[in-house]
Amino acid sequence: MVAGLLSWPQAVFASKVDIKDKQAEVVREIDGGLETIRVKLPAVITADLRLNQPRFANLPSIQKAKKKPMAKMSPKDLGVDIKPHLEYLSYEEPPKRQGGGRVSSVDELISKLKEKGLI
């Protein structure tokens, strides 16, 4: 949806990304193996689990991070517009479902389905 709203190309489930000459070469896993696609930048790229190996912080690094100050910023400080870009015209609940019925035999089921025009 983001790519559609921005009119940007998209590459999904990326397991490897190389950026060269204002283009991204994306390798993704499909049922038959690997697929390589090339998209122009800017683009929306979604990642597969294999794109990156997570790093785990050690205890001294965690302790140092706790001592560092964290600056609070607002979207205005970052120059980000947060007004909604979609307009909701209406909200409606789905219609209430009717309860089902029980039949005692296959013949009765078939006759009820024929009455309703389902078979």
mmCIF file with all atom_site columns, N, CA and C in Angstrom, residues 12-16 26-37 46-51:
data_model
loop_
_atom_site.group_PDB
_atom_site.id
_atom_site.type_symbol
_atom_site.label_atom_id
_atom_site.label_alt_id
_atom_site.label_comp_id
_atom_site.label_asym_id
_atom_site.label_entity_id
_atom_site.label_seq_id
_atom_site.pdbx_PDB_ins_code
_atom_site.Cartn_x
_atom_site.Cartn_y
_atom_site.Cartn_z
_atom_site.occupancy
_atom_site.B_iso_or_equiv
_atom_site.pdbx_formal_charge
_atom_site.auth_seq_id
_atom_site.auth_comp_id
_atom_site.auth_asym_id
_atom_site.auth_atom_id
_atom_site.pdbx_PDB_model_num
ATOM 1  N N  . VAL A 1 12 ? 9.614  -7.245  -2.523 1.00 0.00 ? 12 VAL A N  1
ATOM 2  C CA . VAL A 1 12 ? 9.187  -7.844  -1.263 1.00 0.00 ? 12 VAL A CA 1
ATOM 3  C C  . VAL A 1 12 ? 9.997  -9.087  -0.935 1.00 0.00 ? 12 VAL A C  1
ATOM 4  N N  . PHE A 1 13 ? 10.089 -9.404  0.362  1.00 0.00 ? 13 PHE A N  1
ATOM 5  C CA . PHE A 1 13 ? 10.785 -10.573 0.892  1.00 0.00 ? 13 PHE A CA 1
ATOM 6  C C  . PHE A 1 13 ? 12.257 -10.622 0.484  1.00 0.00 ? 13 PHE A C  1
ATOM 7  N N  . ALA A 1 14 ? 12.943 -9.506  0.610  1.00 0.00 ? 14 ALA A N  1
ATOM 8  C CA . ALA A 1 14 ? 14.349 -9.427  0.207  1.00 0.00 ? 14 ALA A CA 1
ATOM 9  C C  . ALA A 1 14 ? 15.233 -10.202 1.177  1.00 0.00 ? 14 ALA A C  1
ATOM 10 N N  . SER A 1 15 ? 16.097 -11.065 0.615  1.00 0.00 ? 15 SER A N  1
ATOM 11 C CA . SER A 1 15 ? 17.069 -11.760 1.452  1.00 0.00 ? 15 SER A CA 1
ATOM 12 C C  . SER A 1 15 ? 18.475 -11.202 1.231  1.00 0.00 ? 15 SER A C  1
ATOM 13 N N  . LYS A 1 16 ? 18.639 -10.366 0.177  1.00 0.00 ? 16 LYS A N  1
ATOM 14 C CA . LYS A 1 16 ? 19.915 -9.692  -0.089 1.00 0.00 ? 16 LYS A CA 1
ATOM 15 C C  . LYS A 1 16 ? 19.625 -8.442  -0.907 1.00 0.00 ? 16 LYS A C  1
ATOM 16 N N  . VAL A 1 26 ? 17.720 -6.754  -5.806 1.00 0.00 ? 26 VAL A N  1
ATOM 17 C CA . VAL A 1 26 ? 17.145 -7.477  -4.676 1.00 0.00 ? 26 VAL A CA 1
ATOM 18 C C  . VAL A 1 26 ? 17.055 -8.954  -5.015 1.00 0.00 ? 26 VAL A C  1
ATOM 19 N N  . VAL A 1 27 ? 17.615 -9.779  -4.131 1.00 0.00 ? 27 VAL A N  1
ATOM 20 C CA . VAL A 1 27 ? 17.506 -11.232 -4.271 1.00 0.00 ? 27 VAL A CA 1
ATOM 21 C C  . VAL A 1 27 ? 16.463 -11.687 -3.271 1.00 0.00 ? 27 VAL A C  1
ATOM 22 N N  . ARG A 1 28 ? 15.524 -12.492 -3.757 1.00 0.00 ? 28 ARG A N  1
ATOM 23 C CA . ARG A 1 28 ? 14.485 -12.999 -2.874 1.00 0.00 ? 28 ARG A CA 1
ATOM 24 C C  . ARG A 1 28 ? 14.266 -14.475 -3.108 1.00 0.00 ? 28 ARG A C  1
ATOM 25 N N  . GLU A 1 29 ? 13.861 -15.161 -2.070 1.00 0.00 ? 29 GLU A N  1
ATOM 26 C CA . GLU A 1 29 ? 13.636 -16.589 -2.169 1.00 0.00 ? 29 GLU A CA 1
ATOM 27 C C  . GLU A 1 29 ? 12.206 -16.846 -2.612 1.00 0.00 ? 29 GLU A C  1
ATOM 28 N N  . ILE A 1 30 ? 12.065 -17.714 -3.610 1.00 0.00 ? 30 ILE A N  1
ATOM 29 C CA . ILE A 1 30 ? 10.754 -18.133 -4.077 1.00 0.00 ? 30 ILE A CA 1
ATOM 30 C C  . ILE A 1 30 ? 10.705 -19.658 -4.023 1.00 0.00 ? 30 ILE A C  1
ATOM 31 N N  . ASP A 1 31 ? 9.578  -20.243 -4.365 1.00 0.00 ? 31 ASP A N  1
ATOM 32 C CA . ASP A 1 31 ? 9.433  -21.693 -4.276 1.00 0.00 ? 31 ASP A CA 1
ATOM 33 C C  . ASP A 1 31 ? 10.451 -22.439 -5.119 1.00 0.00 ? 31 ASP A C  1
ATOM 34 N N  . GLY A 1 32 ? 10.807 -21.908 -6.271 1.00 0.00 ? 32 GLY A N  1
ATOM 35 C CA . GLY A 1 32 ? 11.721 -22.600 -7.167 1.00 0.00 ? 32 GLY A CA 1
ATOM 36 C C  . GLY A 1 32 ? 13.190 -22.264 -6.964 1.00 0.00 ? 32 GLY A C  1
ATOM 37 N N  . GLY A 1 33 ? 13.535 -21.464 -5.966 1.00 0.00 ? 33 GLY A N  1
ATOM 38 C CA . GLY A 1 33 ? 14.938 -21.096 -5.745 1.00 0.00 ? 33 GLY A CA 1
ATOM 39 C C  . GLY A 1 33 ? 15.063 -19.628 -5.396 1.00 0.00 ? 33 GLY A C  1
ATOM 40 N N  . LEU A 1 34 ? 15.944 -18.931 -6.112 1.00 0.00 ? 34 LEU A N  1
ATOM 41 C CA . LEU A 1 34 ? 16.179 -17.510 -5.872 1.00 0.00 ? 34 LEU A CA 1
ATOM 42 C C  . LEU A 1 34 ? 15.753 -16.704 -7.087 1.00 0.00 ? 34 LEU A C  1
ATOM 43 N N  . GLU A 1 35 ? 15.223 -15.531 -6.846 1.00 0.00 ? 35 GLU A N  1
ATOM 44 C CA . GLU A 1 35 ? 14.835 -14.616 -7.907 1.00 0.00 ? 35 GLU A CA 1
ATOM 45 C C  . GLU A 1 35 ? 15.552 -13.295 -7.667 1.00 0.00 ? 35 GLU A C  1
ATOM 46 N N  . THR A 1 36 ? 16.156 -12.729 -8.702 1.00 0.00 ? 36 THR A N  1
ATOM 47 C CA . THR A 1 36 ? 16.842 -11.448 -8.595 1.00 0.00 ? 36 THR A CA 1
ATOM 48 C C  . THR A 1 36 ? 16.060 -10.431 -9.407 1.00 0.00 ? 36 THR A C  1
ATOM 49 N N  . ILE A 1 37 ? 15.685 -9.335  -8.760 1.00 0.00 ? 37 ILE A N  1
ATOM 50 C CA . ILE A 1 37 ? 14.980 -8.265  -9.460 1.00 0.00 ? 37 ILE A CA 1
ATOM 51 C C  . ILE A 1 37 ? 15.734 -6.959  -9.232 1.00 0.00 ? 37 ILE A C  1
ATOM 52 N N  . THR A 1 46 ? 10.734 -4.745  1.358  1.00 0.00 ? 46 THR A N  1
ATOM 53 C CA . THR A 1 46 ? 10.435 -5.447  2.607  1.00 0.00 ? 46 THR A CA 1
ATOM 54 C C  . THR A 1 46 ? 11.455 -6.557  2.783  1.00 0.00 ? 46 THR A C  1
ATOM 55 N N  . ALA A 1 47 ? 11.782 -6.862  4.031  1.00 0.00 ? 47 ALA A N  1
ATOM 56 C CA . ALA A 1 47 ? 12.873 -7.777  4.324  1.00 0.00 ? 47 ALA A CA 1
ATOM 57 C C  . ALA A 1 47 ? 12.380 -9.158  4.732  1.00 0.00 ? 47 ALA A C  1
ATOM 58 N N  . ASP A 1 48 ? 13.158 -10.152 4.361  1.00 0.00 ? 48 ASP A N  1
ATOM 59 C CA . ASP A 1 48 ? 12.972 -11.530 4.800  1.00 0.00 ? 48 ASP A CA 1
ATOM 60 C C  . ASP A 1 48 ? 13.826 -11.713 6.050  1.00 0.00 ? 48 ASP A C  1
ATOM 61 N N  . LEU A 1 49 ? 13.587 -12.759 6.795  1.00 0.00 ? 49 LEU A N  1
ATOM 62 C CA . LEU A 1 49 ? 14.377 -13.002 8.013  1.00 0.00 ? 49 LEU A CA 1
ATOM 63 C C  . LEU A 1 49 ? 15.857 -13.174 7.721  1.00 0.00 ? 49 LEU A C  1
ATOM 64 N N  . ARG A 1 50 ? 16.207 -13.626 6.531  1.00 0.00 ? 50 ARG A N  1
ATOM 65 C CA . ARG A 1 50 ? 17.598 -13.909 6.204  1.00 0.00 ? 50 ARG A CA 1
ATOM 66 C C  . ARG A 1 50 ? 18.379 -12.687 5.731  1.00 0.00 ? 50 ARG A C  1
ATOM 67 N N  . LEU A 1 51 ? 17.761 -11.518 5.705  1.00 0.00 ? 51 LEU A N  1
ATOM 68 C CA . LEU A 1 51 ? 18.456 -10.327 5.221  1.00 0.00 ? 51 LEU A CA 1
ATOM 69 C C  . LEU A 1 51 ? 19.581 -9.903  6.164  1.00 0.00 ? 51 LEU A C  1
#
